[in-house]
Coordinates of C-alpha atoms in Angstrom, one line a residue:
X1 CA 23.4 -11.4 -19.3
X2 CA 20.0 -11.6 -21.0
X3 CA 17.9 -8.5 -21.3
X4 CA 14.6 -8.3 -19.5
X5 CA 11.7 -8.9 -22.0
X6 CA 9.4 -6.2 -20.8
X7 CA 6.8 -7.0 -23.4
X8 CA 6.0 -10.3 -21.5
X9 CA 4.8 -8.3 -18.5
X10 CA 2.6 -5.8 -20.3
X11 CA -0.4 -8.0 -20.5
X12 CA -3.4 -6.5 -22.3
X13 CA -2.0 -3.0 -21.9
X14 CA 0.4 -3.8 -24.8
X15 CA -2.4 -3.0 -27.2
X16 CA -2.4 0.6 -25.9
X17 CA 1.2 1.0 -27.0
X18 CA 0.0 0.6 -30.6
X19 CA -1.7 4.0 -30.2
X20 CA 1.5 5.6 -28.9
X21 CA 3.5 6.1 -32.2
X22 CA 0.6 7.8 -34.0
X23 CA -0.2 9.9 -30.9
X24 CA 3.4 11.0 -30.7
X25 CA 3.5 11.8 -34.5
X26 CA 0.4 14.0 -34.1
X27 CA 2.0 15.8 -31.1
X28 CA 5.2 16.3 -33.2
X29 CA 3.2 17.7 -36.1
X30 CA 1.5 20.4 -33.9
X31 CA 4.8 21.1 -32.1
X32 CA 6.6 21.8 -35.4
X33 CA 3.6 23.5 -37.0
X34 CA 3.5 26.4 -34.4
X35 CA 7.0 28.0 -35.2
X36 CA 6.2 28.1 -39.0
X37 CA 2.8 29.8 -38.3
X38 CA 4.5 32.3 -36.0
X39 CA 7.0 33.2 -38.7
X40 CA 4.1 33.9 -41.1
X41 CA 2.3 36.0 -38.4
X42 CA 5.4 38.3 -38.1
X43 CA 6.3 38.5 -41.7
X44 CA 2.8 38.7 -43.3
X45 CA 0.8 40.1 -40.4
X46 CA 2.8 42.3 -38.1
X47 CA 5.3 43.7 -40.6
X48 CA 2.5 44.1 -43.3
X49 CA 0.1 45.7 -40.7
X50 CA -2.6 43.1 -41.6
X51 CA -4.8 42.7 -38.5
X52 CA -7.2 40.3 -40.3
X53 CA -4.4 37.9 -41.1
X54 CA -3.1 38.1 -37.5
X55 CA -6.6 37.3 -36.2
X56 CA -7.1 34.3 -38.5
X57 CA -3.6 32.9 -37.7
X58 CA -4.1 33.4 -34.0
X59 CA -7.1 31.0 -34.1
X60 CA -4.9 28.5 -36.0
X61 CA -2.2 28.9 -33.3
X62 CA -4.8 28.4 -30.5
X63 CA -6.2 25.3 -32.1
X64 CA -2.7 23.9 -32.7
X65 CA -1.7 24.6 -29.1
X66 CA -4.9 22.8 -27.7
X67 CA -4.3 19.9 -30.1
X68 CA -0.7 19.6 -28.9
X69 CA -1.8 19.7 -25.3
X70 CA -4.4 16.9 -25.8
X71 CA -2.0 14.6 -27.7
X72 CA 0.7 15.2 -25.1
X73 CA -1.8 14.2 -22.4
X74 CA -2.7 11.1 -24.3
X75 CA 0.9 10.0 -24.8
X76 CA 1.7 10.7 -21.1
X77 CA -1.3 8.6 -20.0
X78 CA -0.4 5.7 -22.3
X79 CA 3.2 5.6 -21.1
X80 CA 2.3 6.1 -17.4
X81 CA -0.5 3.4 -17.5
X82 CA 1.7 0.9 -19.5
X83 CA 4.7 1.3 -17.2
X84 CA 2.5 0.9 -14.1
X85 CA 1.0 -2.3 -15.4
X86 CA 4.4 -3.6 -16.5
X87 CA 6.1 -2.9 -13.1
X88 CA 3.1 -4.3 -11.2
X89 CA 3.3 -7.6 -13.2
X90 CA 7.1 -7.7 -13.0
X91 CA 6.9 -7.2 -9.2
X92 CA 4.3 -10.0 -8.8
X93 CA 6.4 -12.3 -11.0
X94 CA 9.6 -11.6 -8.9
X95 CA 7.7 -12.2 -5.7
X96 CA 6.4 -15.5 -6.9
X97 CA 9.8 -16.4 -8.3
X98 CA 11.4 -15.7 -4.9
X99 CA 8.9 -17.9 -3.1
X100 CA 9.6 -20.8 -5.5
X101 CA 13.4 -20.9 -5.2
X102 CA 15.1 -23.1 -2.6
X103 CA 16.7 -21.9 0.6
X104 CA 20.1 -22.6 -1.0
X105 CA 19.1 -20.2 -3.8
X106 CA 17.5 -17.7 -1.4
X107 CA 20.7 -17.4 0.6
X108 CA 22.6 -16.2 -2.5
X109 CA 20.9 -12.8 -2.1
X110 CA 20.2 -11.3 1.3
X111 CA 16.7 -10.5 2.3
X112 CA 17.6 -6.8 2.7
X113 CA 18.8 -6.7 -0.9
X114 CA 15.7 -8.5 -2.1
X115 CA 13.5 -5.9 -0.4
X116 CA 15.4 -3.1 -2.1
X117 CA 15.1 -4.8 -5.5
X118 CA 11.4 -5.3 -5.2
X119 CA 10.8 -1.7 -4.2
X120 CA 13.4 0.9 -5.0
X121 CA 15.0 -0.8 -8.0
X122 CA 11.6 -1.4 -9.7
X123 CA 10.6 2.2 -9.1
X124 CA 13.8 3.4 -10.8
X125 CA 13.1 1.1 -13.7
X126 CA 9.5 2.4 -13.9
X127 CA 10.6 6.0 -14.0
X128 CA 13.3 5.4 -16.7
X129 CA 10.8 3.5 -18.8
X130 CA 8.2 6.3 -18.6
X131 CA 10.9 8.7 -19.9
X132 CA 12.3 6.3 -22.5
X133 CA 9.1 5.0 -24.1
X134 CA 8.0 8.5 -25.1
X135 CA 11.4 10.0 -25.8
X136 CA 12.8 7.1 -27.8
X137 CA 10.4 7.8 -30.6
X138 CA 9.6 11.5 -30.2
X139 CA 12.9 13.2 -29.5
X140 CA 15.0 11.8 -32.4
X141 CA 12.3 12.5 -34.9
X142 CA 11.7 16.0 -33.4
X143 CA 15.5 16.8 -33.7
X144 CA 15.6 15.5 -37.3
X145 CA 12.5 17.3 -38.5
X146 CA 13.4 20.6 -36.7
X147 CA 16.8 20.4 -38.2
X148 CA 15.3 19.8 -41.7
X149 CA 13.0 22.8 -41.3
X150 CA 15.9 24.9 -40.2
X151 CA 17.9 23.7 -43.2
X152 CA 15.1 25.0 -45.5
X153 CA 15.4 28.4 -44.0
X154 CA 19.2 28.7 -43.5
X155 CA 21.5 25.7 -44.2
X156 CA 24.5 27.4 -42.5
X157 CA 22.7 27.4 -39.1
X158 CA 21.6 23.8 -39.7
X159 CA 25.1 22.6 -40.4
X160 CA 26.2 24.1 -37.0
X161 CA 23.8 21.7 -35.3
X162 CA 25.6 18.7 -36.9
X163 CA 28.9 20.0 -35.7
X164 CA 27.7 20.4 -32.2
X165 CA 26.3 16.8 -32.2
X166 CA 29.7 15.4 -33.2
X167 CA 31.4 17.4 -30.4
X168 CA 28.9 16.7 -27.6
X169 CA 28.2 13.0 -28.2
X170 CA 31.6 11.6 -27.1
X171 CA 31.7 14.0 -24.2
X172 CA 28.2 12.8 -23.0
X173 CA 29.3 9.2 -23.6
X174 CA 32.3 9.6 -21.4
X175 CA 30.3 11.2 -18.6
X176 CA 27.7 8.4 -18.8
X177 CA 30.4 5.7 -18.6
X178 CA 31.9 7.2 -15.5
X179 CA 28.6 7.8 -13.8
X180 CA 27.4 4.2 -14.3
X181 CA 30.2 2.8 -12.1
X182 CA 29.2 5.0 -9.2
X183 CA 25.5 4.3 -9.5
X184 CA 26.2 0.5 -9.5
X185 CA 28.2 0.8 -6.3
X186 CA 25.5 3.0 -4.8
X187 CA 22.9 0.2 -5.1
X188 CA 25.2 -2.2 -3.3
X189 CA 25.8 0.2 -0.5
X190 CA 22.0 0.8 -0.2
X191 CA 21.6 -2.9 0.4
X192 CA 24.1 -2.7 3.3
X193 CA 22.2 0.3 4.7
X194 CA 18.9 -1.6 4.6
X195 CA 20.5 -4.6 6.2
X196 CA 21.8 -2.4 9.1
X197 CA 18.4 -0.9 9.6
X198 CA 16.6 -4.2 9.5
X199 CA 19.0 -5.8 12.0
X200 CA 18.5 -2.9 14.5
X201 CA 14.7 -2.9 14.1
X202 CA 14.4 -6.7 14.6
X203 CA 17.0 -6.8 17.3
X204 CA 16.1 -3.7 19.1
X205 CA 15.8 -5.5 22.5
X206 CA 19.3 -6.9 22.2
X207 CA 20.7 -3.5 21.2
X208 CA 19.1 -1.8 24.2
X209 CA 19.9 -4.6 26.7
X210 CA 23.6 -4.6 25.7
X211 CA 23.8 -0.8 25.5
X212 CA 24.8 -1.0 21.8
X213 CA 23.0 2.2 20.7
X214 CA 26.1 4.3 20.1
X215 CA 27.9 1.4 18.4
X216 CA 25.0 0.8 16.0
X217 CA 24.6 4.5 15.4
X218 CA 28.3 4.6 14.4
X219 CA 27.9 1.6 12.1
X220 CA 24.9 3.2 10.4
X221 CA 26.7 6.5 10.0
X222 CA 29.8 4.8 8.5
X223 CA 27.6 3.2 5.8
X224 CA 25.6 6.4 5.3
X225 CA 28.8 8.4 4.9
X226 CA 30.1 6.0 2.2
X227 CA 26.8 6.3 0.4
X228 CA 27.0 10.1 0.7
X229 CA 30.5 10.1 -0.8
X230 CA 29.5 7.9 -3.7
X231 CA 26.5 10.2 -4.3
X232 CA 28.7 13.2 -4.3
X233 CA 31.1 11.6 -6.8
X234 CA 28.3 10.4 -9.1
X235 CA 26.5 13.8 -8.9
X236 CA 29.7 15.7 -9.7
X237 CA 30.0 13.8 -12.9
X238 CA 26.3 14.0 -13.7
X239 CA 26.3 17.7 -13.0
X240 CA 28.6 18.3 -16.0
X241 CA 25.4 17.9 -18.1
X242 CA 23.8 21.2 -17.0
X243 CA 26.6 23.6 -17.5
X244 CA 27.5 21.9 -20.7
X245 CA 24.0 22.2 -22.1
X246 CA 23.7 25.8 -20.9
X247 CA 27.0 26.7 -22.7
X248 CA 25.6 25.1 -25.9
X249 CA 22.4 27.1 -25.6
X250 CA 24.2 30.4 -25.2
X251 CA 26.6 29.6 -28.0
X252 CA 23.8 28.6 -30.4
X253 CA 21.7 31.7 -29.5
X254 CA 24.8 34.0 -30.1
X255 CA 25.5 32.3 -33.5
X256 CA 21.8 32.6 -34.6
X257 CA 21.8 36.3 -33.6
X258 CA 25.0 36.9 -35.5
X259 CA 24.1 34.8 -38.6
X260 CA 20.4 35.8 -38.6
X261 CA 21.3 39.5 -38.2
X262 CA 23.8 39.3 -41.0
X263 CA 21.3 37.5 -43.3
X264 CA 18.6 40.1 -42.3
X265 CA 20.9 43.0 -43.4
X266 CA 21.6 41.3 -46.8
X267 CA 18.0 40.3 -47.3
X268 CA 18.6 36.6 -47.1
X269 CA 16.2 36.1 -44.1
X270 CA 13.2 37.8 -42.7
X271 CA 12.4 38.6 -39.1
X272 CA 9.8 35.9 -39.0
X273 CA 12.2 33.3 -40.3
X274 CA 14.8 34.3 -37.7
X275 CA 12.1 33.8 -35.0
X276 CA 11.1 30.4 -36.5
X277 CA 14.8 29.3 -36.5
X278 CA 15.1 30.5 -32.9
X279 CA 12.1 28.4 -32.0
X280 CA 13.3 25.3 -33.9
X281 CA 16.7 25.8 -32.3
X282 CA 15.3 25.8 -28.8
X283 CA 13.2 22.7 -29.6
X284 CA 16.4 20.9 -30.9
X285 CA 18.4 22.0 -27.8
X286 CA 15.7 21.2 -25.3
X287 CA 15.1 17.8 -27.0
X288 CA 18.9 17.1 -26.9
X289 CA 18.9 18.3 -23.2
X290 CA 16.0 15.9 -22.4
X291 CA 17.7 13.1 -24.2
X292 CA 20.7 13.6 -22.0
X293 CA 18.5 13.5 -18.9
X294 CA 16.9 10.2 -20.2
X295 CA 20.4 8.9 -20.8
X296 CA 21.3 9.7 -17.2
X297 CA 18.2 8.0 -15.9
X298 CA 18.9 4.9 -18.0
X299 CA 22.4 4.8 -16.7
X300 CA 21.0 4.8 -13.2
X301 CA 18.3 2.2 -14.1
X302 CA 20.9 0.0 -15.9
X303 CA 22.3 -1.0 -12.5
X304 CA 18.8 -1.6 -11.2
X305 CA 17.9 -3.8 -14.3
X306 CA 21.1 -5.8 -13.7
X307 CA 20.1 -6.5 -10.1
X308 CA 16.6 -7.5 -11.1
X309 CA 18.0 -9.9 -13.7
X310 CA 20.3 -11.5 -11.1
X311 CA 17.1 -12.5 -9.2
X312 CA 15.2 -13.6 -12.3
X313 CA 18.1 -15.8 -13.5
X314 CA 18.2 -17.8 -10.3
X315 CA 16.7 -21.1 -11.5
X316 CA 15.0 -23.1 -8.7
X317 CA 17.0 -26.2 -8.1
X318 CA 14.2 -28.1 -6.4
X319 CA 11.7 -28.9 -9.1
X320 CA 9.1 -31.7 -9.4
X321 CA 10.1 -34.6 -11.6
X322 CA 8.3 -35.2 -14.9
X323 CA 6.2 -37.9 -13.2
X324 CA 5.8 -36.2 -9.8
X325 CA 3.7 -38.3 -7.4
X326 CA 0.7 -36.9 -5.6
X327 CA -0.1 -39.9 -3.5
X328 CA 1.5 -41.1 -0.2
X329 CA 1.7 -44.9 0.3
X330 CA 2.4 -44.4 4.0
X331 CA 4.1 -42.0 6.3
X332 CA 7.2 -43.9 7.1
X333 CA 10.5 -42.0 7.0
X334 CA 13.9 -43.4 5.8
X335 CA 17.3 -41.8 5.5
X336 CA 19.7 -44.0 3.4
X337 CA 23.4 -43.0 3.9
X338 CA 22.5 -39.3 3.5
X339 CA 25.4 -36.8 3.1
X340 CA 24.9 -33.0 3.0
X341 CA 26.9 -29.8 3.5
X342 CA 26.1 -26.2 3.2
X343 CA 27.8 -24.4 0.3
X344 CA 29.9 -22.2 2.6
X345 CA 31.2 -25.2 4.6
X346 CA 34.0 -27.6 3.7
X347 CA 33.1 -30.4 6.0
X348 CA 29.7 -32.3 5.8
X349 CA 27.0 -31.1 8.2
X350 CA 25.3 -34.5 7.8
X351 CA 27.5 -37.5 7.1
X352 CA 26.3 -41.0 6.3
X353 CA 23.0 -40.7 8.2
X354 CA 21.0 -43.9 8.0
X355 CA 17.8 -44.8 9.9
X356 CA 14.3 -45.9 9.4
X357 CA 11.2 -44.6 11.3
X358 CA 8.1 -46.8 10.8
X359 CA 4.8 -45.2 9.9
X360 CA 2.8 -43.7 12.8
X361 CA 5.8 -43.9 15.2
X362 CA 7.5 -41.0 17.0
X363 CA 11.2 -40.0 16.9
X364 CA 13.2 -37.7 19.2
X365 CA 16.3 -36.1 17.7
X366 CA 18.8 -34.8 20.2
X367 CA 22.4 -33.7 20.2
X368 CA 24.7 -30.8 20.9
X369 CA 24.3 -27.5 19.1
X370 CA 25.5 -27.7 15.5
X371 CA 25.3 -31.5 15.4
X372 CA 22.9 -31.4 12.4
X373 CA 19.4 -31.7 14.1
X374 CA 17.7 -28.9 12.3
X375 CA 19.5 -29.8 9.0
X376 CA 17.7 -33.2 9.1
X377 CA 14.4 -31.3 9.2
X378 CA 15.4 -29.0 6.4
X379 CA 16.4 -32.1 4.2
X380 CA 13.1 -33.9 5.0
X381 CA 11.1 -30.8 4.1
X382 CA 13.3 -30.6 0.9
X383 CA 14.3 -27.1 1.7
X384 CA 17.7 -28.4 0.5
X385 CA 18.6 -31.5 -1.5
X386 CA 21.1 -34.0 -0.1
X387 CA 24.5 -34.2 -1.8
X388 CA 24.5 -38.0 -1.5
X389 CA 22.2 -40.8 -0.3
X390 CA 18.4 -41.0 -0.5
X391 CA 15.6 -39.7 1.7
X392 CA 12.3 -41.6 1.4
X393 CA 8.8 -41.1 2.7
X394 CA 6.4 -44.0 2.2
X395 CA 9.4 -45.9 0.7
X396 CA 9.6 -43.4 -2.2
X397 CA 12.4 -40.9 -2.8
X398 CA 11.1 -37.5 -1.8
X399 CA 12.4 -36.1 -5.1
X400 CA 9.6 -38.1 -6.9
X401 CA 6.9 -36.2 -5.0
X402 CA 5.5 -32.9 -6.2
X403 CA 7.0 -30.3 -3.7
X404 CA 3.6 -28.7 -3.0
X405 CA 2.1 -32.1 -2.3
X406 CA 5.0 -33.1 -0.1
X407 CA 4.7 -29.9 2.0
X408 CA 0.9 -30.5 2.3
X409 CA 1.5 -33.8 4.0
X410 CA 3.9 -32.3 6.6
X411 CA 3.2 -29.8 9.4
X412 CA 6.2 -28.2 11.0
X413 CA 6.8 -26.0 14.1
X414 CA 10.2 -24.4 13.7
X415 CA 12.4 -22.8 16.3
X416 CA 11.6 -19.2 15.5
X417 CA 7.8 -19.5 16.2
X418 CA 6.9 -17.2 13.3
X419 CA 3.4 -15.8 13.2
X420 CA 2.0 -13.5 10.6
X421 CA 0.7 -10.0 11.3
X422 CA -3.1 -10.4 11.4
X423 CA -5.7 -12.1 13.5
X424 CA -5.4 -15.4 15.3
X425 CA -7.9 -16.8 12.9
X426 CA -5.8 -15.9 9.9
X427 CA -2.8 -17.5 11.4
X428 CA -4.6 -20.7 12.1
X429 CA -6.0 -20.7 8.6
X430 CA -2.4 -21.0 7.3
X431 CA -2.6 -24.6 8.6
X432 CA -6.1 -25.2 7.1
X433 CA -7.7 -22.5 5.0
X434 CA -11.2 -23.9 5.3
X435 CA -11.1 -24.6 9.1
X436 CA -14.3 -23.9 11.1
X437 CA -14.4 -22.1 14.4
X438 CA -15.1 -25.5 16.1
X439 CA -11.9 -26.9 14.6
X440 CA -9.9 -23.8 15.7
X441 CA -11.3 -24.2 19.3
X442 CA -10.3 -27.9 19.3
X443 CA -6.7 -27.1 18.0
X444 CA -6.2 -24.3 20.6
X445 CA -7.4 -26.6 23.4
X446 CA -5.0 -29.4 22.2
X447 CA -2.1 -26.9 22.2
X448 CA -3.1 -25.5 25.6
X449 CA -3.9 -22.0 24.1
X450 CA -6.1 -21.1 27.0
X451 CA -5.2 -17.4 26.6
X452 CA -7.1 -17.3 23.3
X453 CA -10.4 -17.9 25.0
X454 CA -9.7 -15.1 27.5
X455 CA -9.8 -12.5 24.7
X456 CA -13.1 -10.8 24.1
X457 CA -12.7 -11.0 20.3
X458 CA -11.2 -14.5 20.7
X459 CA -10.0 -15.7 17.2
X460 CA -10.4 -12.1 15.7
X461 CA -7.8 -10.9 18.2
X462 CA -5.0 -9.0 16.3
X463 CA -1.4 -10.3 16.5
X464 CA 1.0 -7.4 16.3
X465 CA 4.0 -7.4 13.9
X466 CA 6.5 -10.0 15.1
X467 CA 3.9 -11.2 17.6
X468 CA 5.2 -8.5 19.9
X469 CA 1.9 -8.6 22.0
X470 CA 2.4 -12.4 22.8
X471 CA 4.9 -14.1 25.1
X472 CA 7.3 -16.7 23.9
X473 CA 5.2 -19.5 25.3
X474 CA 2.0 -18.1 23.7
X475 CA 3.7 -17.9 20.3
X476 CA 4.9 -21.5 20.6
X477 CA 1.4 -22.8 21.5
X478 CA -0.3 -20.9 18.7
X479 CA 2.3 -22.4 16.2
X480 CA 1.5 -25.8 17.7
X481 CA -2.2 -25.2 17.2
X482 CA -1.6 -24.1 13.6
X483 CA 0.2 -27.4 13.0
X484 CA -2.4 -29.6 14.8
X485 CA -5.3 -28.1 12.7
X486 CA -3.6 -29.3 9.5
X487 CA -3.9 -33.0 10.6
X488 CA -0.7 -33.9 8.8
X489 CA 0.7 -37.3 7.9
X490 CA 4.0 -36.2 9.4
X491 CA 4.4 -33.7 12.2
X492 CA 7.7 -32.1 12.9
X493 CA 8.4 -30.2 16.1
X494 CA 11.8 -28.5 16.0
X495 CA 12.5 -27.5 19.6
X496 CA 8.8 -26.4 19.6
X497 CA 8.2 -26.7 23.4
X498 CA 11.4 -25.0 24.7
X499 CA 9.4 -22.0 26.1
X500 CA 6.9 -24.2 27.8
X501 CA 6.9 -25.6 31.3
X502 CA 7.1 -29.4 31.7
X503 CA 3.5 -29.7 32.9
X504 CA 2.2 -27.9 29.8
X505 CA 4.5 -29.9 27.6
X506 CA 3.3 -33.2 29.0
X507 CA -0.3 -32.1 28.4
X508 CA 0.4 -31.2 24.8
X509 CA 2.2 -34.4 24.0
X510 CA -0.7 -36.4 25.6
X511 CA -3.2 -34.5 23.5
X512 CA -1.1 -34.9 20.4
X513 CA -1.0 -38.7 20.8
X514 CA -4.8 -38.8 21.2
X515 CA -5.5 -36.4 18.4
X516 CA -3.0 -37.6 15.8
X517 CA -2.4 -41.3 16.7
X518 CA -1.5 -42.3 13.1
X519 CA 0.8 -39.4 12.3
X520 CA 4.5 -39.9 12.2
X521 CA 6.1 -37.5 14.7
X522 CA 9.6 -36.1 14.7
X523 CA 10.6 -34.0 17.7
X524 CA 13.9 -32.1 17.9
X525 CA 14.5 -31.6 21.6
X526 CA 17.1 -31.6 24.4
X527 CA 14.5 -32.4 27.1
X528 CA 14.6 -36.0 28.4
X529 CA 11.0 -35.6 29.4
X530 CA 10.1 -35.1 25.7
X531 CA 12.4 -37.9 24.5
X532 CA 10.8 -40.4 26.8
X533 CA 7.4 -39.8 25.2
X534 CA 8.8 -41.0 21.8
X535 CA 9.1 -44.5 20.4
X536 CA 12.7 -43.9 19.1
X537 CA 15.5 -41.5 19.7
X538 CA 18.3 -40.5 17.4
X539 CA 21.5 -39.0 18.9
X540 CA 23.5 -36.8 16.6
X541 CA 27.1 -36.0 17.2
X542 CA 29.2 -33.8 14.8
X543 CA 26.9 -34.5 11.9
X544 CA 26.9 -38.3 12.4
X545 CA 24.4 -40.7 13.9
X546 CA 25.9 -41.6 17.3
X547 CA 23.0 -44.0 18.1
X548 CA 19.5 -44.9 17.2
X549 CA 17.3 -46.9 19.5
X550 CA 14.4 -46.7 22.0
X551 CA 14.8 -44.2 24.8
X552 CA 14.8 -47.1 27.3
X553 CA 17.7 -48.9 25.5
X554 CA 19.6 -45.6 25.2
X555 CA 19.1 -45.0 29.0
X556 CA 20.7 -48.4 29.7
X557 CA 23.6 -48.5 27.3
X558 CA 24.4 -45.1 25.7
X559 CA 26.9 -42.9 27.6
X560 CA 25.9 -39.7 25.8
X561 CA 22.2 -40.2 26.6
X562 CA 23.0 -41.1 30.2
X563 CA 25.1 -37.9 30.5
X564 CA 22.2 -35.8 29.2
X565 CA 19.9 -37.5 31.8
X566 CA 22.2 -36.8 34.6
X567 CA 22.5 -33.1 33.5
X568 CA 18.7 -32.9 33.8
X569 CA 18.6 -34.4 37.3
X570 CA 17.7 -38.0 36.3
X571 CA 19.6 -40.2 38.7
X572 CA 18.6 -43.6 37.4
X573 CA 18.2 -45.1 34.0
X574 CA 14.8 -46.1 32.9

């Protein structure tokens, strides 16, 4: 798997990173300067009873401390700012990438998982980067220089550090390896938890109406318990770091006290030098301790980076051709022996579908549930590409059109009646961004949205999340108005009037014919009243075309259509 090239998402902030190495170098200089000065204060000032030297050196210590603080603030600002810009750009890129992939690609990763990756995973990566950028340069150099300065004072103590490194490194590596497996599993279980929460929030009415509260609580608790157990296992392993590092600190301090005391007795070291070695030792140990913490965070972030890469490596399968067309000869629709099946199915959802709908005509598609009606719409919109055969609009293969241009020619009202959280005006502007208030009024009148005019704030009226403050019929009519205002070449209504009464439906179809007389119209419906208003009707049965003809001819000769008519109280054929 390729690595994420973070530099590509830094933008102009990458120039700030050029300041980071010299700023860290200055911080290191002042950090390592202080212990040496303190050693001189003790040996040449305190022990020699020289207050003047102590005063002069105290000013140097104060200046060095202030300089260390300022350079530390500078490096912290650069890393925080750079990481924030990087993650912001990466999040925007991921969001754009998700919107560009086809539905077939989108289904590879569940929406709950995508939500986690765009939020929690990116925050984990951001935190690990903030730690890594500063520590990757600073801590190794700090350890090496502090070790060198300790070597100059007492090589025996310095050699002990090397021995400790050789002992600790494989132990820390083993802990990291074991912890990574648990953190990877933890992310996957968090996706399941998010999915459970999303299902219960969106389906809260179903949960309550079927008295499923306790069952859903049990399901949530089971997932939460698994996450808790994984967390405990991961933390048990990760918590070996703290006692291990504490043991190292105590052992090193004991060794320095022993070796330093012995050297002091024999005149090999002074008290100030022992103090400097202690300070250098604490710097080395704290740096090593911090490195282990960074290592832990990177182990945790490694699983997040892998999940982000999984999204980034999904290549959109539906792309414009090299000579993508941006002109539409006419709005006729033709399916030529089209075959399609979803990836998880063995049998074709659509099999050898072949029909032609002339420009400006209307087609009703009807059939039993699962017969492939909505799949025809998905293929025409090129949400999926057919496995075989050709789909043409204006006598051109839809694959030759630029996808954005193709979608701009089509308006669709789908079964779920989705409305965005915002005002009615903002939702209508999805159909036509530059629409005027007069055009909105006309579209709402055509779609029988009389309720809009009853609001005091009319088009500025807020639609709640999930359009919870609107009825099913109101949602359908607003979706219809959004499609009408677009004035498309092809209008698709996928069971778009199921929540409306027949009187309202008849009024809308009449308005539609008057307002968009030249548009090609495709209506997925089971209502005979809607079918009779169309020029042609397509009956689907088990993914195949059972018949294609005018409604009048089907009423006379097609047994399936006649059965549907009788089921809806039609006694006689038209």
